[in-house]
């Protein structure tokens, strides 16, 4: 909680601290994903996760609830794919080639 709501300098310092913490957290997440994708076992894990999310299958089902559930799983797959393409695109392509050969 801020001591003085009119202290703009303190607010700026607090904002910079929070932004710095967010940048450090994001860098750590990126490094973790790069590390995971640098190993064959990590790429196999990610390939299995993507397969489980159904990103390459239709979500259609006669039950609306099941279809909504499938779309939720697929959303996670899209998120992971986006992260991979942004952070480790070469490793993502390598994973696809390895997965295709299995």
XYZ file of C-alpha atoms in Angstrom:
102
model
C 0.000 0.000 0.000
C 1.357 3.412 -0.897
C 2.117 5.840 1.868
C 1.404 8.961 -0.163
C -0.832 8.764 -3.240
C 0.569 12.051 -4.548
C 4.180 10.829 -4.514
C 4.626 10.304 -8.257
C 8.287 9.373 -7.936
C 7.471 6.534 -5.527
C 4.739 5.342 -7.874
C 7.204 5.373 -10.779
C 9.769 3.386 -8.761
C 7.104 0.855 -7.817
C 6.029 0.517 -11.456
C 9.632 0.034 -12.571
C 10.174 -2.601 -9.879
C 7.081 -4.520 -10.964
C 8.047 -4.298 -14.638
C 11.567 -5.491 -13.843
C 10.168 -8.448 -11.910
C 7.833 -9.288 -14.819
C 10.716 -9.143 -17.318
C 12.833 -11.423 -15.125
C 9.954 -13.899 -14.768
C 9.359 -13.919 -18.536
C 13.079 -14.430 -19.222
C 13.072 -17.375 -16.836
C 10.048 -18.895 -18.620
C 11.756 -18.460 -21.994
C 14.980 -20.035 -20.721
C 13.022 -22.972 -19.286
C 11.274 -23.630 -22.588
C 14.539 -23.350 -24.542
C 16.144 -25.814 -22.128
C 13.249 -28.261 -22.464
C 13.248 -28.097 -26.260
C 17.037 -28.547 -26.430
C 16.686 -32.195 -25.374
C 15.094 -35.052 -27.323
C 13.143 -36.152 -24.253
C 11.823 -32.607 -23.773
C 10.678 -32.441 -27.383
C 8.916 -35.809 -26.951
C 7.123 -34.496 -23.859
C 5.989 -31.368 -25.702
C 4.892 -33.388 -28.738
C 2.775 -35.631 -26.491
C 1.242 -32.623 -24.775
C 0.367 -31.035 -28.102
C -1.139 -34.304 -29.301
C -3.233 -34.529 -26.130
C -4.567 -30.982 -26.611
C -5.912 -31.885 -30.040
C -4.504 -28.887 -31.883
C -4.447 -30.906 -35.099
C -7.925 -32.410 -34.697
C -11.409 -31.053 -34.929
C -13.151 -30.152 -31.688
C -16.563 -31.046 -33.036
C -18.749 -33.319 -30.962
C -22.509 -33.770 -30.895
C -22.450 -32.784 -27.215
C -21.918 -29.064 -26.741
C -20.281 -29.664 -23.369
C -17.783 -32.097 -24.844
C -17.076 -29.730 -27.709
C -16.495 -26.849 -25.268
C -14.139 -29.065 -23.247
C -12.242 -29.990 -26.426
C -11.920 -26.309 -27.337
C -10.487 -25.565 -23.886
C -7.847 -28.244 -24.337
C -7.114 -26.942 -27.811
C -6.654 -23.408 -26.443
C -3.815 -24.655 -24.224
C -2.244 -26.303 -27.271
C -2.454 -23.058 -29.217
C -0.847 -21.214 -26.313
C 2.023 -23.718 -26.151
C 2.486 -23.640 -29.928
C 2.636 -19.844 -29.858
C 5.231 -19.894 -27.109
C 7.331 -22.414 -29.020
C 7.160 -20.461 -32.254
C 8.185 -17.272 -30.467
C 10.874 -18.670 -28.179
C 12.295 -21.772 -29.873
C 11.133 -21.921 -33.504
C 14.028 -24.077 -34.713
C 13.492 -26.594 -31.925
C 9.755 -26.629 -32.708
C 10.473 -27.535 -36.329
C 12.957 -30.185 -35.189
C 10.285 -31.638 -32.895
C 7.810 -31.807 -35.787
C 10.320 -33.646 -37.950
C 11.140 -36.077 -35.150
C 7.469 -36.636 -34.369
C 6.656 -37.264 -38.048
C 9.356 -39.950 -38.203
C 7.893 -41.900 -35.264
